[in-house]
CSV table of N, CA and C in Angstrom, one decimal:
chain,number,residue,atom,x,y,z
A,1,MET,N,7.0,-44.9,12.9
A,1,MET,CA,8.4,-44.7,13.2
A,1,MET,C,9.2,-44.8,12.0
A,2,LYS,N,8.9,-45.7,11.1
A,2,LYS,CA,9.7,-45.9,9.9
A,2,LYS,C,9.6,-44.7,9.0
A,3,SER,N,8.4,-44.1,8.9
A,3,SER,CA,8.1,-43.0,8.0
A,3,SER,C,8.8,-41.7,8.6
A,4,HIS,N,8.9,-41.6,9.9
A,4,HIS,CA,9.6,-40.5,10.5
A,4,HIS,C,11.1,-40.5,10.1
A,5,ARG,N,11.7,-41.7,10.2
A,5,ARG,CA,13.2,-41.8,9.8
A,5,ARG,C,13.3,-41.6,8.3
A,6,HIS,N,12.4,-42.0,7.5
A,6,HIS,CA,12.4,-41.8,6.1
A,6,HIS,C,12.4,-40.3,5.8
A,7,ASN,N,11.5,-39.6,6.5
A,7,ASN,CA,11.3,-38.1,6.3
A,7,ASN,C,12.6,-37.4,6.7
A,8,GLN,N,13.2,-37.9,7.9
A,8,GLN,CA,14.4,-37.3,8.4
A,8,GLN,C,15.6,-37.5,7.4
A,9,SER,N,15.7,-38.7,6.9
A,9,SER,CA,16.8,-38.9,5.9
A,9,SER,C,16.6,-38.1,4.6
A,10,LEU,N,15.3,-38.0,4.2
A,10,LEU,CA,15.0,-37.2,3.0
A,10,LEU,C,15.4,-35.8,3.2
A,11,GLY,N,15.1,-35.2,4.4
A,11,GLY,CA,15.4,-33.9,4.8
A,11,GLY,C,16.9,-33.6,4.8
A,12,GLN,N,17.7,-34.6,5.3
A,12,GLN,CA,19.2,-34.5,5.3
A,12,GLN,C,19.7,-34.6,3.9
A,13,PHE,N,19.2,-35.4,3.1
A,13,PHE,CA,19.6,-35.5,1.7
A,13,PHE,C,19.3,-34.2,1.0
A,14,ARG,N,18.2,-33.6,1.2
A,14,ARG,CA,17.8,-32.3,0.6
A,14,ARG,C,18.8,-31.2,1.1
A,15,ASN,N,19.1,-31.2,2.3
A,15,ASN,CA,20.1,-30.2,2.9
A,15,ASN,C,21.5,-30.4,2.2
A,16,LEU,N,21.9,-31.6,2.1
A,16,LEU,CA,23.2,-31.8,1.4
A,16,LEU,C,23.2,-31.4,0.0
A,17,LEU,N,22.0,-31.6,-0.7
A,17,LEU,CA,21.9,-31.2,-2.1
A,17,LEU,C,22.0,-29.7,-2.2
A,18,VAL,N,21.3,-29.0,-1.3
A,18,VAL,CA,21.3,-27.5,-1.4
A,18,VAL,C,22.7,-27.0,-1.1
A,19,LEU,N,23.4,-27.6,-0.1
A,19,LEU,CA,24.7,-27.2,0.3
A,19,LEU,C,25.7,-27.4,-0.9
A,20,GLY,N,25.5,-28.6,-1.6
A,20,GLY,CA,26.4,-28.9,-2.7
A,20,GLY,C,26.1,-27.9,-3.9
A,21,ALA,N,24.9,-27.5,-4.1
A,21,ALA,CA,24.6,-26.6,-5.2
A,21,ALA,C,25.1,-25.2,-4.8
A,22,MET,N,25.1,-24.8,-3.6
A,22,MET,CA,25.6,-23.5,-3.1
A,22,MET,C,27.1,-23.5,-3.3
A,23,LEU,N,27.8,-24.6,-2.9
A,23,LEU,CA,29.2,-24.6,-3.1
A,23,LEU,C,29.6,-24.6,-4.6
A,24,LEU,N,28.8,-25.2,-5.4
A,24,LEU,CA,29.1,-25.2,-6.8
A,24,LEU,C,29.0,-23.8,-7.4
A,25,VAL,N,27.9,-23.1,-7.0
A,25,VAL,CA,27.6,-21.8,-7.6
A,25,VAL,C,28.6,-20.8,-7.0
A,26,PHE,N,28.8,-20.7,-5.7
A,26,PHE,CA,29.7,-19.7,-5.1
A,26,PHE,C,31.1,-20.1,-5.1
A,27,GLY,N,31.5,-21.3,-5.2
A,27,GLY,CA,32.9,-21.7,-5.2
A,27,GLY,C,33.5,-21.9,-6.6
A,28,TRP,N,32.7,-21.8,-7.6
A,28,TRP,CA,33.3,-21.9,-9.0
A,28,TRP,C,34.1,-20.7,-9.3
A,29,PRO,N,35.3,-20.8,-9.8
A,29,PRO,CA,36.1,-19.6,-10.1
A,29,PRO,C,35.6,-19.0,-11.4
A,30,VAL,N,35.3,-17.7,-11.3
A,30,VAL,CA,34.8,-16.9,-12.4
A,30,VAL,C,35.7,-15.7,-12.5
A,31,PRO,N,36.3,-15.4,-13.6
A,31,PRO,CA,37.1,-14.1,-13.7
A,31,PRO,C,36.2,-12.9,-13.6
A,32,ALA,N,36.6,-11.9,-12.9
A,32,ALA,CA,35.9,-10.6,-12.8
A,32,ALA,C,36.2,-9.8,-14.1
A,33,THR,N,35.2,-9.3,-14.7
A,33,THR,CA,35.4,-8.6,-16.0
A,33,THR,C,34.9,-7.1,-15.8
A,34,ALA,N,34.7,-6.6,-14.6
A,34,ALA,CA,34.2,-5.3,-14.5
A,34,ALA,C,35.3,-4.2,-14.8
A,35,LEU,N,36.5,-4.5,-14.4
A,35,LEU,CA,37.6,-3.6,-14.6
A,35,LEU,C,38.7,-4.3,-15.4
A,36,ASP,N,39.4,-3.6,-16.2
A,36,ASP,CA,40.6,-4.1,-16.9
A,36,ASP,C,41.8,-4.3,-16.0
A,37,PRO,N,42.2,-5.5,-15.6
A,37,PRO,CA,43.3,-5.7,-14.7
A,37,PRO,C,44.6,-5.1,-15.1
A,38,SER,N,44.8,-4.8,-16.4
A,38,SER,CA,46.1,-4.3,-16.8
A,38,SER,C,46.2,-2.8,-16.6
A,39,ARG,N,45.0,-2.1,-16.2
A,39,ARG,CA,45.0,-0.7,-16.0
A,39,ARG,C,45.1,-0.4,-14.5
A,40,ASN,N,45.8,0.7,-14.2
A,40,ASN,CA,45.8,1.2,-12.9
A,40,ASN,C,44.5,1.9,-12.5
A,41,ILE,N,44.1,1.9,-11.3
A,41,ILE,CA,42.8,2.5,-10.9
A,41,ILE,C,42.8,4.0,-11.2
A,42,HIS,N,43.9,4.6,-11.2
A,42,HIS,CA,44.0,6.1,-11.5
A,42,HIS,C,43.9,6.4,-13.0
A,43,GLN,N,43.9,5.4,-13.8
A,43,GLN,CA,43.7,5.6,-15.3
A,43,GLN,C,42.2,5.7,-15.6
A,44,TYR,N,41.3,5.4,-14.7
A,44,TYR,CA,39.9,5.6,-15.0
A,44,TYR,C,39.5,7.0,-14.6
A,45,ASN,N,38.5,7.5,-15.3
A,45,ASN,CA,38.0,8.8,-15.1
A,45,ASN,C,37.1,8.9,-13.9
A,46,CYS,N,37.5,9.7,-12.9
A,46,CYS,CA,36.7,9.8,-11.7
A,46,CYS,C,36.7,11.3,-11.3
A,47,ARG,N,35.5,11.8,-11.2
A,47,ARG,CA,35.4,13.2,-10.8
A,47,ARG,C,34.4,13.3,-9.6
A,48,THR,N,34.8,14.2,-8.7
A,48,THR,CA,34.0,14.5,-7.5
A,48,THR,C,33.4,15.9,-7.7
A,49,TRP,N,32.1,16.0,-7.6
A,49,TRP,CA,31.5,17.3,-7.8
A,49,TRP,C,31.3,17.9,-6.4
A,50,ARG,N,31.7,19.2,-6.3
A,50,ARG,CA,31.5,20.0,-5.1
A,50,ARG,C,31.2,21.4,-5.4
A,51,ARG,N,31.0,22.2,-4.4
A,51,ARG,CA,30.7,23.6,-4.7
A,51,ARG,C,31.8,24.3,-5.6
A,52,ALA,N,33.0,23.9,-5.4
A,52,ALA,CA,34.1,24.4,-6.3
A,52,ALA,C,33.9,24.1,-7.7
A,53,ASN,N,33.2,23.0,-8.1
A,53,ASN,CA,32.9,22.6,-9.4
A,53,ASN,C,31.6,23.1,-9.9
A,54,GLY,N,30.8,23.8,-9.1
A,54,GLY,CA,29.5,24.3,-9.6
A,54,GLY,C,28.3,23.7,-8.9
A,55,LEU,N,28.5,22.7,-8.1
A,55,LEU,CA,27.3,22.1,-7.4
A,55,LEU,C,26.9,23.1,-6.3
A,56,PRO,N,25.6,23.4,-6.3
A,56,PRO,CA,25.2,24.5,-5.3
A,56,PRO,C,25.3,24.1,-3.8
A,57,ALA,N,25.4,22.8,-3.5
A,57,ALA,CA,25.5,22.4,-2.1
A,57,ALA,C,26.5,21.2,-2.1
A,58,ASN,N,27.2,21.0,-1.0
A,58,ASN,CA,28.2,19.9,-1.0
A,58,ASN,C,27.4,18.6,-0.7
A,59,ALA,N,26.2,18.6,-0.2
A,59,ALA,CA,25.5,17.4,0.2
A,59,ALA,C,24.3,17.2,-0.8
A,60,VAL,N,24.2,16.0,-1.3
A,60,VAL,CA,23.1,15.7,-2.2
A,60,VAL,C,22.2,14.6,-1.5
A,61,SER,N,21.0,15.0,-1.3
A,61,SER,CA,20.1,14.1,-0.5
A,61,SER,C,19.4,13.0,-1.4
A,62,SER,N,19.2,13.3,-2.7
A,62,SER,CA,18.6,12.3,-3.6
A,62,SER,C,19.0,12.5,-5.0
A,63,ILE,N,19.0,11.4,-5.8
A,63,ILE,CA,19.4,11.5,-7.2
A,63,ILE,C,18.4,10.6,-7.9
A,64,VAL,N,17.9,11.1,-9.1
A,64,VAL,CA,17.0,10.3,-9.9
A,64,VAL,C,17.3,10.7,-11.4
A,65,GLN,N,17.1,9.7,-12.2
A,65,GLN,CA,17.2,9.9,-13.7
A,65,GLN,C,15.7,9.9,-14.2
A,66,SER,N,15.3,10.9,-14.9
A,66,SER,CA,13.9,11.0,-15.4
A,66,SER,C,13.9,10.2,-16.7
A,67,ALA,N,12.7,9.9,-17.2
A,67,ALA,CA,12.4,9.1,-18.3
A,67,ALA,C,13.1,9.7,-19.6
A,68,ASP,N,13.4,11.0,-19.6
A,68,ASP,CA,14.1,11.6,-20.8
A,68,ASP,C,15.6,11.5,-20.6
A,69,GLY,N,16.1,10.8,-19.6
A,69,GLY,CA,17.5,10.6,-19.4
A,69,GLY,C,18.2,11.7,-18.6
A,70,ARG,N,17.5,12.7,-18.1
A,70,ARG,CA,18.1,13.8,-17.4
A,70,ARG,C,18.4,13.3,-15.9
A,71,LEU,N,19.5,13.9,-15.4
A,71,LEU,CA,19.9,13.6,-14.0
A,71,LEU,C,19.5,14.7,-13.1
A,72,TRP,N,18.7,14.4,-12.1
A,72,TRP,CA,18.2,15.4,-11.2
A,72,TRP,C,18.7,15.1,-9.8
A,73,LEU,N,19.1,16.2,-9.1
A,73,LEU,CA,19.6,16.0,-7.7
A,73,LEU,C,18.8,16.9,-6.7
A,74,GLY,N,18.6,16.3,-5.6
A,74,GLY,CA,17.9,17.0,-4.5
A,74,GLY,C,18.9,17.5,-3.5
A,75,THR,N,18.9,18.8,-3.3
A,75,THR,CA,19.9,19.5,-2.4
A,75,THR,C,19.2,20.4,-1.4
A,76,SER,N,20.0,21.0,-0.5
A,76,SER,CA,19.5,22.0,0.4
A,76,SER,C,19.2,23.3,-0.3
A,77,GLN,N,19.7,23.5,-1.5
A,77,GLN,CA,19.5,24.7,-2.2
A,77,GLN,C,18.4,24.6,-3.2
A,78,GLY,N,17.7,23.4,-3.3
A,78,GLY,CA,16.6,23.2,-4.2
A,78,GLY,C,16.9,22.1,-5.2
A,79,LEU,N,16.1,22.0,-6.2
A,79,LEU,CA,16.2,21.0,-7.2
A,79,LEU,C,17.3,21.4,-8.2
A,80,VAL,N,18.2,20.4,-8.5
A,80,VAL,CA,19.3,20.7,-9.4
A,80,VAL,C,19.3,19.7,-10.6
A,81,PHE,N,19.5,20.3,-11.8
A,81,PHE,CA,19.6,19.5,-13.0
A,81,PHE,C,21.1,19.4,-13.5
A,82,PHE,N,21.6,18.2,-13.7
A,82,PHE,CA,23.0,18.1,-14.2
A,82,PHE,C,22.9,17.7,-15.7
A,83,ASP,N,23.5,18.5,-16.6
A,83,ASP,CA,23.5,18.2,-18.0
A,83,ASP,C,24.7,17.5,-18.5
A,84,GLY,N,25.6,17.1,-17.6
A,84,GLY,CA,26.8,16.4,-18.0
A,84,GLY,C,28.0,17.3,-18.0
A,85,VAL,N,27.7,18.6,-18.0
A,85,VAL,CA,28.8,19.6,-18.0
A,85,VAL,C,28.7,20.5,-16.8
A,86,GLY,N,27.5,21.0,-16.5
A,86,GLY,CA,27.3,21.9,-15.4
A,86,GLY,C,26.0,21.7,-14.7
A,87,PHE,N,25.7,22.4,-13.6
A,87,PHE,CA,24.6,22.3,-12.8
A,87,PHE,C,23.6,23.5,-13.0
A,88,HIS,N,22.3,23.2,-13.0
A,88,HIS,CA,21.3,24.3,-13.1
A,88,HIS,C,20.4,24.1,-11.9
A,89,VAL,N,20.2,25.2,-11.2
A,89,VAL,CA,19.4,25.2,-10.0
A,89,VAL,C,18.0,25.7,-10.2
A,90,PHE,N,17.0,24.9,-9.8
A,90,PHE,CA,15.6,25.4,-9.8
A,90,PHE,C,15.2,25.7,-8.4
A,91,ASN,N,15.3,27.0,-8.0
A,91,ASN,CA,15.1,27.4,-6.6
A,91,ASN,C,13.6,27.4,-6.3
A,92,LEU,N,13.2,26.9,-5.2
A,92,LEU,CA,11.8,26.8,-4.8
A,92,LEU,C,11.4,28.0,-3.9
A,93,SER,N,12.3,28.9,-3.6
A,93,SER,CA,12.0,29.9,-2.6
A,93,SER,C,10.8,30.9,-3.1
A,94,GLY,N,10.6,31.1,-4.4
A,94,GLY,CA,9.6,31.9,-4.8
A,94,GLY,C,8.3,31.2,-5.3
A,95,GLU,N,8.2,30.0,-4.9
A,95,GLU,CA,7.1,29.1,-5.4
A,95,GLU,C,6.0,28.9,-4.3
A,96,GLY,N,5.4,30.0,-3.9
A,96,GLY,CA,4.2,30.0,-3.0
A,96,GLY,C,4.6,29.5,-1.6
A,97,ASP,N,3.7,28.8,-1.0
A,97,ASP,CA,3.9,28.4,0.4
A,97,ASP,C,4.3,26.9,0.5
A,98,LEU,N,5.5,26.6,0.0
A,98,LEU,CA,5.9,25.2,0.0
A,98,LEU,C,6.6,24.9,1.4
A,99,GLY,N,6.9,25.9,2.1
A,99,GLY,CA,7.5,25.7,3.5
A,99,GLY,C,9.0,25.5,3.5
A,100,SER,N,9.5,24.9,2.4
A,100,SER,CA,11.0,24.7,2.4
A,100,SER,C,11.4,24.5,1.0
A,101,GLN,N,12.7,24.8,0.8
A,101,GLN,CA,13.3,24.5,-0.5
A,101,GLN,C,14.2,23.4,-0.5
A,102,VAL,N,14.4,22.7,0.7
A,102,VAL,CA,15.3,21.6,0.9
A,102,VAL,C,14.6,20.3,0.3
A,103,ILE,N,15.2,19.7,-0.7
A,103,ILE,CA,14.7,18.5,-1.4
A,103,ILE,C,15.2,17.3,-0.6
A,104,THR,N,14.4,16.5,-0.1
A,104,THR,CA,14.8,15.3,0.6
A,104,THR,C,14.7,14.0,-0.2
A,105,SER,N,13.8,14.1,-1.2
A,105,SER,CA,13.6,12.9,-2.0
A,105,SER,C,13.0,13.3,-3.3
A,106,ILE,N,13.3,12.5,-4.4
A,106,ILE,CA,12.8,12.7,-5.7
A,106,ILE,C,12.3,11.4,-6.3
A,107,ALA,N,11.2,11.5,-7.0
A,107,ALA,CA,10.7,10.3,-7.7
A,107,ALA,C,10.1,10.7,-9.1
A,108,PRO,N,10.5,10.0,-10.2
A,108,PRO,CA,9.9,10.4,-11.5
A,108,PRO,C,8.5,10.0,-11.6
A,109,ARG,N,7.7,10.8,-12.2
A,109,ARG,CA,6.3,10.5,-12.4
A,109,ARG,C,6.1,9.8,-13.8
A,110,ALA,N,5.3,8.8,-13.8
A,110,ALA,CA,5.1,8.0,-15.1
A,110,ALA,C,4.7,8.9,-16.2
A,111,GLY,N,3.8,9.9,-16.0
A,111,GLY,CA,3.4,10.8,-17.1
A,111,GLY,C,4.3,11.9,-17.4
A,112,GLY,N,5.5,11.9,-16.8
A,112,GLY,CA,6.5,13.0,-16.9
A,112,GLY,C,6.5,13.9,-15.7
A,113,GLY,N,7.6,14.6,-15.5
A,113,GLY,CA,7.8,15.4,-14.4
A,113,GLY,C,8.3,14.6,-13.2
A,114,LEU,N,8.4,15.3,-12.1
A,114,LEU,CA,9.0,14.8,-10.9
A,114,LEU,C,8.2,15.1,-9.6
A,115,TRP,N,8.1,14.1,-8.8
A,115,TRP,CA,7.5,14.4,-7.4
A,115,TRP,C,8.7,14.7,-6.5
A,116,LEU,N,8.5,15.7,-5.7
A,116,LEU,CA,9.6,16.1,-4.8
A,116,LEU,C,9.1,16.0,-3.3
A,117,GLY,N,9.9,15.4,-2.5
A,117,GLY,CA,9.7,15.4,-1.1
A,117,GLY,C,10.5,16.5,-0.5
A,118,LEU,N,9.9,17.4,0.3
A,118,LEU,CA,10.5,18.5,0.9
A,118,LEU,C,10.7,18.4,2.4
A,119,ASP,N,11.7,19.1,2.9
A,119,ASP,CA,12.0,19.1,4.3
A,119,ASP,C,10.7,19.6,5.0
A,120,ARG,N,10.5,19.1,6.2
A,120,ARG,CA,9.3,19.5,7.0
A,120,ARG,C,8.0,18.9,6.5
A,121,GLY,N,8.1,17.8,5.7
A,121,GLY,CA,6.9,17.1,5.2
A,121,GLY,C,6.2,17.6,4.0
A,122,GLY,N,6.8,18.6,3.3
A,122,GLY,CA,6.2,19.1,2.2
A,122,GLY,C,6.2,18.2,0.9
A,123,LEU,N,5.4,18.4,0.0
A,123,LEU,CA,5.3,17.7,-1.3
A,123,LEU,C,5.1,18.6,-2.4
A,124,ALA,N,5.9,18.4,-3.5
A,124,ALA,CA,5.7,19.3,-4.7
A,124,ALA,C,5.8,18.5,-5.9
A,125,PHE,N,5.3,19.1,-7.0
A,125,PHE,CA,5.4,18.4,-8.4
A,125,PHE,C,6.1,19.4,-9.3
A,126,PHE,N,7.0,18.9,-10.0
A,126,PHE,CA,7.8,19.7,-11.0
A,126,PHE,C,7.5,19.2,-12.4
A,127,ASP,N,7.0,20.0,-13.3
A,127,ASP,CA,6.7,19.5,-14.6
A,127,ASP,C,7.8,19.7,-15.7
A,128,GLY,N,9.0,20.2,-15.2
A,128,GLY,CA,10.1,20.4,-16.1
A,128,GLY,C,10.4,21.8,-16.3
A,129,SER,N,9.5,22.7,-16.0
A,129,SER,CA,9.7,24.1,-16.1
A,129,SER,C,9.2,24.9,-14.9
A,130,LYS,N,8.2,24.4,-14.3
A,130,LYS,CA,7.6,25.1,-13.1
A,130,LYS,C,7.1,24.1,-12.0
A,131,PHE,N,7.0,24.7,-10.8
A,131,PHE,CA,6.5,23.9,-9.7
A,131,PHE,C,5.0,24.1,-9.5
């Protein structure tokens, strides 16, 4: 009986200790340094890319950065590469029997290139120039 009370009080002490640590960590005032508070939000560069800006489709289903630093987008119009200025479309329509050109997911391959998940369960590999 005595050991049960001892274990119970030890458990309560541990709970209080955890609660105190959480209050210390989350309750400590820390200044946010992500944005400069002296600047207005409209002073930051923000651009939305749409068809009007050259994006081939208004919806992007997946985004990945490859090992070489390139930004790749999966769209309903195929695989899109963004070079920081404009968009370049790699259309899959002439690439054999892939079944779809709609890119639903992208994953970089460790040895280079990209794995592409296609609409209707298709899978493709892109080596940087061809599928």
